[in-house]
Tab-separated table of C-alpha atoms and ligand atoms in Angstrom:
chain	number	residue	atom	x	y	z
A	155	MET	CA	128.826	186.383	-203.772
A	156	THR	CA	131.759	188.646	-204.152
A	157	VAL	CA	135.455	188.015	-203.880
A	158	LEU	CA	137.295	191.324	-203.344
A	159	TYR	CA	141.009	191.641	-204.264
A	160	LYS	CA	143.051	194.461	-202.834
A	161	ALA	CA	146.823	193.979	-204.038
A	162	ASP	CA	148.732	194.854	-207.055
A	163	PRO	CA	146.108	196.049	-209.750
A	164	VAL	CA	148.046	194.711	-212.726
A	165	ARG	CA	148.137	191.258	-211.300
A	166	GLY	CA	144.565	191.701	-210.122
A	167	ALA	CA	143.497	192.006	-213.753
A	168	LEU	CA	145.114	188.480	-214.416
A	169	TRP	CA	143.243	187.114	-211.353
A	170	ALA	CA	139.949	188.649	-212.824
A	171	GLU	CA	140.512	186.928	-216.073
A	172	ARG	CA	141.080	183.608	-214.454
A	173	PHE	CA	138.051	183.906	-212.119
A	174	ALA	CA	135.951	184.812	-215.174
A	175	GLN	CA	137.172	181.689	-216.909
A	176	LEU	CA	136.877	179.101	-213.998
A	177	ALA	CA	134.239	180.591	-211.800
A	178	PRO	CA	132.025	183.007	-213.780
A	179	GLU	CA	129.359	182.727	-211.018
A	180	ILE	CA	131.485	184.569	-208.611
A	181	GLN	CA	131.771	188.343	-208.795
A	182	PHE	CA	135.466	189.100	-208.654
A	183	ARG	CA	136.089	192.828	-207.923
A	184	VAL	CA	139.468	194.722	-207.673
A	185	TRP	CA	139.640	197.328	-204.968
A	186	PRO	CA	138.635	200.239	-204.905
A	187	ASP	CA	135.695	198.965	-206.968
A	188	LEU	CA	133.914	197.461	-204.017
A	189	GLY	CA	130.219	197.320	-205.267
A	190	ASP	CA	127.901	196.207	-202.540
A	191	ARG	CA	129.982	195.855	-199.290
A	192	ALA	CA	127.367	193.425	-197.969
A	193	ALA	CA	127.949	191.138	-200.838
A	194	VAL	CA	131.750	190.695	-200.099
A	195	ARG	CA	132.278	187.200	-198.564
A	196	TYR	CA	135.915	186.665	-199.304
A	197	LEU	CA	138.788	189.303	-199.166
A	198	VAL	CA	142.113	188.501	-200.959
A	199	ALA	CA	144.706	191.115	-199.928
A	200	TRP	CA	148.387	192.072	-199.448
A	201	GLN	CA	147.882	195.050	-197.148
A	202	PRO	CA	144.061	195.462	-196.415
A	203	GLY	CA	144.457	197.987	-193.592
A	204	ASP	CA	141.123	198.178	-191.812
A	205	LEU	CA	139.070	197.079	-194.918
A	206	ALA	CA	138.036	193.795	-193.237
A	207	LEU	CA	136.378	195.775	-190.409
A	208	THR	CA	134.128	197.420	-192.974
A	209	LEU	CA	132.725	194.431	-194.667
A	210	PRO	CA	129.792	193.068	-192.532
A	211	ASN	CA	129.374	189.699	-194.149
A	212	LEU	CA	133.131	188.775	-194.717
A	213	GLU	CA	133.857	185.000	-194.088
A	214	VAL	CA	137.564	184.546	-194.921
A	215	VAL	CA	140.671	186.816	-195.412
A	216	PHE	CA	143.255	185.357	-197.901
A	217	SER	CA	146.743	186.723	-197.872
A	218	VAL	CA	147.827	187.204	-201.553
A	219	GLY	CA	151.326	185.984	-200.374
A	220	ALA	CA	152.837	183.236	-198.260
A	221	GLY	CA	153.506	185.569	-195.447
A	222	VAL	CA	150.649	187.140	-193.348
A	223	ASP	CA	152.670	189.636	-191.168
A	224	GLN	CA	151.635	192.521	-193.642
A	225	LEU	CA	148.064	191.889	-192.843
A	226	ASP	CA	147.872	193.504	-189.384
A	227	LEU	CA	145.827	190.843	-187.647
A	228	SER	CA	144.473	193.280	-185.166
A	229	GLN	CA	142.459	194.834	-187.994
A	230	ILE	CA	140.881	191.578	-188.893
A	231	PRO	CA	137.951	190.572	-186.704
A	232	ALA	CA	138.873	187.582	-184.453
A	233	HIS	CA	136.259	185.316	-185.693
A	234	LEU	CA	137.474	185.383	-189.266
A	235	PRO	CA	139.908	182.698	-190.578
A	236	VAL	CA	142.979	184.095	-192.153
A	237	VAL	CA	144.610	181.932	-194.882
A	238	ARG	CA	148.012	182.316	-196.490
A	239	MET	CA	148.951	181.508	-200.112
A	240	LEU	CA	150.146	177.980	-200.766
A	241	GLU	CA	150.709	177.659	-204.551
A	242	PRO	CA	153.464	176.233	-206.659
A	243	GLY	CA	154.549	179.439	-208.314
A	244	ILE	CA	155.705	181.012	-205.154
A	245	VAL	CA	157.696	177.866	-204.228
A	246	GLU	CA	159.432	177.660	-207.610
A	247	GLY	CA	160.346	181.370	-207.593
A	248	MET	CA	161.929	180.982	-204.151
A	249	VAL	CA	163.791	177.911	-205.086
A	250	GLU	CA	165.416	179.570	-208.121
A	251	TYR	CA	166.348	182.784	-206.102
A	252	VAL	CA	167.933	180.940	-203.214
A	253	THR	CA	169.691	178.451	-205.402
A	254	GLU	CA	171.267	181.206	-207.551
A	255	ALA	CA	172.267	183.120	-204.390
A	256	VAL	CA	173.882	180.077	-202.808
A	257	LEU	CA	175.748	179.089	-206.057
A	258	ALA	CA	177.016	182.623	-206.376
A	259	ILE	CA	178.368	182.634	-202.855
A	260	HIS	CA	179.566	179.109	-203.134
A	261	ARG	CA	181.526	179.960	-206.467
A	262	ASP	CA	183.024	183.225	-205.007
A	263	LEU	CA	181.236	185.410	-207.327
A	264	PHE	CA	181.268	188.372	-204.865
A	265	ASP	CA	185.096	188.216	-204.863
A	266	TYR	CA	185.360	187.755	-208.628
A	267	ALA	CA	182.989	190.897	-209.145
A	268	LEU	CA	185.451	192.925	-206.939
A	269	GLN	CA	188.458	191.400	-208.796
A	270	GLN	CA	186.868	192.374	-212.124
A	271	GLN	CA	186.508	195.937	-210.959
A	272	ALA	CA	190.203	195.985	-210.074
A	273	ARG	CA	191.049	194.155	-213.400
A	274	ALA	CA	192.698	191.364	-211.276
A	275	TRP	CA	193.017	187.836	-212.545
A	276	GLN	CA	193.256	185.691	-209.513
A	277	PRO	CA	191.709	182.238	-209.307
A	278	LEU	CA	190.577	181.318	-205.751
A	279	PRO	CA	190.562	177.640	-204.504
A	280	LEU	CA	187.511	175.795	-205.245
A	281	CYS	CA	185.505	174.266	-202.486
A	282	ALA	CA	183.668	170.998	-203.068
A	283	ALA	CA	179.848	171.348	-202.496
A	284	ALA	CA	179.898	168.600	-199.922
A	285	SER	CA	182.292	170.766	-197.834
A	286	ARG	CA	179.922	173.743	-197.959
A	287	ARG	CA	177.468	173.735	-195.151
A	288	ILE	CA	174.087	175.228	-195.646
A	289	GLY	CA	171.708	176.127	-192.851
A	290	VAL	CA	168.154	177.211	-193.413
A	291	LEU	CA	166.161	178.932	-190.784
A	292	GLY	CA	162.479	177.845	-191.222
A	293	LEU	CA	161.544	174.389	-192.408
A	294	GLY	CA	158.054	175.236	-193.795
A	295	MET	CA	156.707	175.206	-197.453
A	296	LEU	CA	159.632	177.329	-198.680
A	297	GLY	CA	162.570	176.203	-196.516
A	298	THR	CA	161.832	172.524	-197.197
A	299	ALA	CA	161.755	173.149	-201.042
A	300	VAL	CA	164.920	175.073	-200.959
A	301	LEU	CA	166.813	172.378	-199.093
A	302	GLU	CA	165.448	169.659	-201.475
A	303	ARG	CA	166.928	171.517	-204.353
A	304	LEU	CA	170.281	172.358	-202.684
A	305	ARG	CA	170.682	168.778	-201.576
A	306	LEU	CA	170.900	167.738	-205.274
A	307	PHE	CA	174.175	169.883	-205.629
A	308	GLY	CA	175.676	167.847	-202.796
A	309	PHE	CA	175.742	170.572	-200.336
A	310	ALA	CA	175.844	169.612	-196.650
A	311	CYS	CA	172.284	170.723	-195.716
A	312	ALA	CA	170.713	171.480	-192.364
A	313	GLY	CA	167.617	173.215	-191.219
A	314	TRP	CA	166.018	174.802	-188.062
A	315	SER	CA	162.409	175.235	-187.101
A	316	ARG	CA	160.352	175.638	-183.936
A	317	SER	CA	159.143	172.021	-183.821
A	318	GLN	CA	161.358	168.981	-184.722
A	319	HIS	CA	161.377	168.059	-188.443
A	320	ASP	CA	162.737	164.936	-190.076
A	321	ILE	CA	163.855	165.559	-193.701
A	322	GLU	CA	165.847	162.980	-195.549
A	323	GLY	CA	169.458	164.089	-195.996
A	324	VAL	CA	169.012	167.205	-193.911
A	325	ALA	CA	170.346	167.575	-190.357
A	326	CYS	CA	167.269	168.996	-188.606
A	327	TYR	CA	167.512	171.121	-185.481
A	328	ALA	CA	164.806	172.746	-183.403
A	329	GLY	CA	164.338	175.247	-180.632
A	330	GLU	CA	166.806	177.558	-178.955
A	331	ALA	CA	169.499	174.977	-178.236
A	332	GLY	CA	169.188	173.679	-181.772
A	333	LEU	CA	169.745	177.058	-183.166
A	334	ASP	CA	173.276	177.479	-181.689
A	335	ALA	CA	174.194	173.977	-182.746
A	336	MET	CA	173.108	174.655	-186.367
A	337	LEU	CA	174.823	178.021	-186.582
A	338	ALA	CA	178.161	176.463	-185.517
A	339	ARG	CA	178.074	174.207	-188.725
A	340	THR	CA	176.772	176.760	-191.219
A	341	ASP	CA	178.656	178.514	-193.942
A	342	VAL	CA	175.719	179.980	-195.818
A	343	LEU	CA	172.755	180.838	-193.557
A	344	ILE	CA	169.433	181.279	-195.396
A	345	CYS	CA	166.448	182.957	-193.591
A	346	LEU	CA	163.026	181.712	-194.612
A	347	LEU	CA	161.230	182.432	-191.328
A	348	PRO	CA	157.835	184.212	-191.011
A	349	LEU	CA	157.984	187.538	-189.148
A	350	THR	CA	156.569	187.054	-185.650
A	351	ASP	CA	157.383	188.573	-182.208
A	352	ALA	CA	159.766	185.558	-181.809
A	353	THR	CA	161.638	186.156	-185.029
A	354	ARG	CA	161.737	189.924	-185.126
A	355	GLY	CA	165.451	190.950	-184.913
A	356	LEU	CA	166.710	187.369	-184.753
A	357	LEU	CA	169.461	187.999	-187.375
A	358	CYS	CA	171.628	189.999	-185.008
A	359	ARG	CA	175.158	190.099	-183.590
A	360	ARG	CA	174.558	187.031	-181.330
A	361	VAL	CA	173.516	184.876	-184.313
A	362	PHE	CA	176.360	186.225	-186.572
A	363	ASP	CA	178.944	185.565	-183.855
A	364	ARG	CA	177.859	181.887	-183.634
A	365	LEU	CA	178.540	181.271	-187.346
A	366	PRO	CA	181.999	180.194	-188.427
A	367	ARG	CA	184.098	183.220	-189.396
A	368	GLY	CA	183.442	184.205	-193.107
A	369	ALA	CA	180.092	182.737	-193.399
A	370	SER	CA	177.460	184.361	-195.628
A	371	LEU	CA	173.771	185.264	-195.318
A	372	VAL	CA	170.865	184.926	-197.671
A	373	HIS	CA	167.927	186.721	-196.278
A	374	VAL	CA	164.582	186.273	-197.930
A	375	GLY	CA	162.259	186.122	-194.951
A	376	ARG	CA	161.317	189.771	-193.751
A	377	GLY	CA	163.374	192.844	-193.350
A	378	ALA	CA	162.615	193.362	-189.649
A	379	GLN	CA	164.139	190.071	-188.915
A	380	LEU	CA	167.561	191.492	-189.640
A	381	VAL	CA	169.423	194.131	-187.283
A	382	SER	CA	171.119	195.853	-190.154
A	383	GLY	CA	173.708	197.708	-187.945
A	384	ASP	CA	174.809	194.264	-186.616
A	385	LEU	CA	175.229	192.961	-190.087
A	386	LEU	CA	177.230	196.014	-191.206
A	387	ASP	CA	179.573	195.423	-188.224
A	388	ALA	CA	179.820	191.856	-188.945
A	389	LEU	CA	180.762	192.629	-192.623
A	390	GLN	CA	183.268	195.143	-191.513
A	391	SER	CA	185.013	192.719	-189.149
A	392	GLY	CA	184.936	189.840	-191.664
A	393	GLN	CA	182.849	187.860	-189.420
A	394	ILE	CA	180.295	187.875	-192.366
A	395	HIS	CA	181.726	187.648	-195.760
A	396	SER	CA	178.835	188.488	-197.975
A	397	ALA	CA	175.090	188.943	-197.831
A	398	VAL	CA	172.263	188.569	-200.418
A	399	LEU	CA	169.192	190.647	-199.073
A	400	ASP	CA	165.866	190.441	-200.889
A	401	VAL	CA	164.022	191.964	-197.912
A	402	THR	CA	164.733	195.227	-195.964
A	403	ASP	CA	163.279	197.345	-193.213
A	404	PRO	CA	161.891	199.570	-194.310
A	405	GLU	CA	161.138	198.715	-197.976
A	406	PRO	CA	162.122	200.431	-200.139
A	407	LEU	CA	165.515	200.781	-198.453
A	408	PRO	CA	166.297	204.590	-198.185
A	409	THR	CA	168.667	205.680	-200.774
A	410	ASP	CA	171.285	206.846	-198.141
A	411	HIS	CA	171.247	203.560	-196.284
A	412	PRO	CA	174.907	202.148	-195.846
A	413	LEU	CA	173.923	198.703	-196.918
A	414	TRP	CA	173.484	199.841	-200.476
A	415	THR	CA	177.270	200.664	-200.879
A	416	GLN	CA	178.608	197.504	-199.233
A	417	PRO	CA	180.924	195.658	-201.615
A	418	ARG	CA	179.868	192.206	-200.767
A	419	VAL	CA	176.087	192.868	-200.296
A	420	ARG	CA	173.687	192.350	-203.045
A	421	ILE	CA	170.212	193.800	-202.604
A	422	THR	CA	167.070	193.156	-204.698
A	423	PRO	CA	163.602	194.664	-204.105
A	424	HIS	CA	161.596	191.808	-202.521
A	425	ILE	CA	161.374	189.982	-205.715
A	426	ALA	CA	162.734	186.506	-204.604
A	427	SER	CA	159.266	185.088	-205.193
A	428	ALA	CA	155.706	186.152	-205.919
A	429	THR	CA	152.377	184.486	-206.214
A	430	ARG	CA	151.730	183.323	-209.743
A	431	PRO	CA	148.163	184.535	-210.558
A	432	GLU	CA	146.931	181.391	-212.463
A	433	SER	CA	147.918	178.849	-209.815
A	434	ALA	CA	147.023	181.320	-206.936
A	435	VAL	CA	143.449	181.536	-208.312
A	436	ASP	CA	143.285	177.872	-208.440
A	437	ALA	CA	144.452	177.615	-204.831
A	438	VAL	CA	141.918	180.192	-203.690
A	439	LEU	CA	139.050	178.547	-205.558
A	440	GLU	CA	139.953	175.180	-203.970
A	441	ASN	CA	139.747	176.941	-200.591
A	442	LEU	CA	136.381	178.533	-201.348
A	443	ARG	CA	135.158	174.950	-202.239
A	444	LEU	CA	136.527	173.555	-198.966
A	445	HIS	CA	135.160	176.465	-196.911
A	446	ARG	CA	131.707	176.198	-198.374
A	447	ALA	CA	131.831	172.393	-197.656
A	448	GLY	CA	132.779	173.006	-194.065
A	449	GLU	CA	136.139	171.555	-194.463
A	450	ARG	CA	139.548	172.888	-193.335
A	451	MET	CA	141.129	175.285	-195.866
A	452	ASN	CA	144.837	174.837	-196.961
A	453	GLY	CA	147.079	177.438	-195.487
A	454	LEU	CA	144.982	178.349	-192.578
A	455	ILE	CA	147.087	180.334	-190.086
A	456	ASP	CA	147.218	179.984	-186.394
A	457	ARG	CA	146.747	183.525	-185.030
A	458	THR	CA	148.332	182.809	-181.776
A	459	ARG	CA	151.555	181.662	-183.401
A	460	GLY	CA	151.421	184.542	-185.942
A	461	TYR	CA	152.047	182.178	-188.995
B	91	NDP	P1	155.750	178.380	-193.292
B	91	NDP	O1	154.709	178.786	-192.418
B	91	NDP	O2	155.380	177.091	-194.210
B	91	NDP	O3	156.977	177.918	-192.446
B	91	NDP	C1	157.497	178.609	-191.406
B	91	NDP	C2	158.791	177.798	-190.731
B	91	NDP	O4	159.301	178.760	-189.764
B	91	NDP	C3	158.175	176.607	-190.022
B	91	NDP	O5	159.082	175.438	-190.221
B	91	NDP	C4	158.172	176.975	-188.591
B	91	NDP	O6	158.500	176.013	-187.619
B	91	NDP	C5	159.437	177.989	-188.575
B	91	NDP	N1	159.347	178.950	-187.457
B	91	NDP	C6	158.442	179.891	-187.154
B	91	NDP	N2	158.630	180.542	-186.135
B	91	NDP	C7	159.782	180.043	-185.634
B	91	NDP	C8	160.538	180.309	-184.435
B	91	NDP	N3	160.311	181.178	-183.635
B	91	NDP	N4	161.656	179.576	-184.339
B	91	NDP	C9	162.068	178.592	-185.163
B	91	NDP	N5	161.365	178.325	-186.243
B	91	NDP	C10	160.272	179.033	-186.501
B	91	NDP	O7	156.259	179.505	-194.244
B	91	NDP	P2	156.839	179.597	-195.656
B	91	NDP	O8	157.910	178.595	-195.753
B	91	NDP	O9	155.734	179.436	-196.656
B	91	NDP	O10	157.382	181.105	-195.791
B	91	NDP	C11	158.267	181.505	-194.842
B	91	NDP	C12	158.348	183.084	-195.072
B	91	NDP	O11	159.078	183.503	-196.236
B	91	NDP	C13	157.072	183.883	-195.162
B	91	NDP	O12	156.454	184.059	-193.899
B	91	NDP	C14	157.558	185.140	-195.791
B	91	NDP	O13	157.898	186.019	-194.667
B	91	NDP	C15	158.812	184.762	-196.549
B	91	NDP	N6	158.496	184.950	-197.970
B	91	NDP	C16	159.391	185.880	-198.601
B	91	NDP	C17	159.168	185.915	-200.077
B	91	NDP	C18	160.150	186.946	-200.742
B	91	NDP	O14	159.863	187.081	-201.940
B	91	NDP	N7	161.162	187.461	-200.191
B	91	NDP	C19	158.037	185.280	-200.710
B	91	NDP	C20	157.444	184.420	-199.991
B	91	NDP	C21	157.645	184.269	-198.618
B	91	NDP	P3	157.441	174.816	-187.460
B	91	NDP	O15	157.644	174.017	-188.677
B	91	NDP	O16	158.074	174.107	-186.208
B	91	NDP	O17	156.119	175.429	-187.283
B	92	OXD	C1	155.069	186.669	-199.682
B	92	OXD	C2	156.046	187.584	-200.218
B	92	OXD	O1	154.947	186.581	-198.448
B	92	OXD	O2	156.015	187.844	-201.501
B	92	OXD	O3	154.358	185.851	-200.473
B	92	OXD	O4	156.884	188.197	-199.586
């Protein structure tokens, strides 16, 4: 039985080591070294393209990341289960990234960076964490973990999802009406939504206009959720004060894109979080065990919902 990996080859080598240690009976191959196509039962991939269509005995497709939009589900036969990555490394990375971004916004570091360029020494009034209202779009594995950490600083926390959630110390909103209600009480908006037809372009003028004037954005979902022209307008008008963008559309962001030169925009190249090879292999091996035992795998996605 072969597990075929098609993603970053440097990390693939680490996956191979871990598989060899923990499950030497499984052949672990890194694409394009396919071996016998008929032996491939499991595919672990970031962007498989049409590879799944060419493997006659494939049983499961695993996303190497938490998101699955990059897989192109139309290229994966309808009968195959698709499973996303649930592992602690990806959660820890995201919690670190978003916490740092929120604290930078909360402590006015965008303004102080501009002051430093101008050699200006001008303290700004401090805002207590309890008066800073955080709103997280998406209350899944990542949104929930981020809120749990931000709560510890005393921020006033809220979150929004498709179905109603109940999280201690977090004001939970759901559905269309819930979105407007949450936006109205949000100073720092964090996007941790999966990319689906319903969330594409969601971060647009309509959403920015419903935030209190001078709110900030931390975008760590997917680039195509943001209408960048609307963000530029909102920054220009002061409706949005600052933005931290880890994801863009396209990626990489073209060198002449106007977002690069915005004074209160910080851009990172989709590094907020990444699967940690050791714990990711553990998660995949556990799912192989569950699958072979006929049990439900962790992180199985619902194709009709798109996440
Ligand atoms: P989950 O699937 O665990 O959670 C998704 C959340 O979004 C759920 O709460 C879901 O609601 C909510 N949601 C989905 N669609 C809608 C909608 N139309 N309206 C309202 N709420 C909606 O995902 P994760 O938390 O694991 O990951 C979220 C995303 O983060 C990934 O899909 C990926 O795009 C991104 N990501 C980015 C990384 C980076 O480095 N920048 C790294 C890893 C992930 P409900 O609970 O009701 O189903
Ligand atoms: C993911 C990502 O989805 O890294 O895991 O973006």
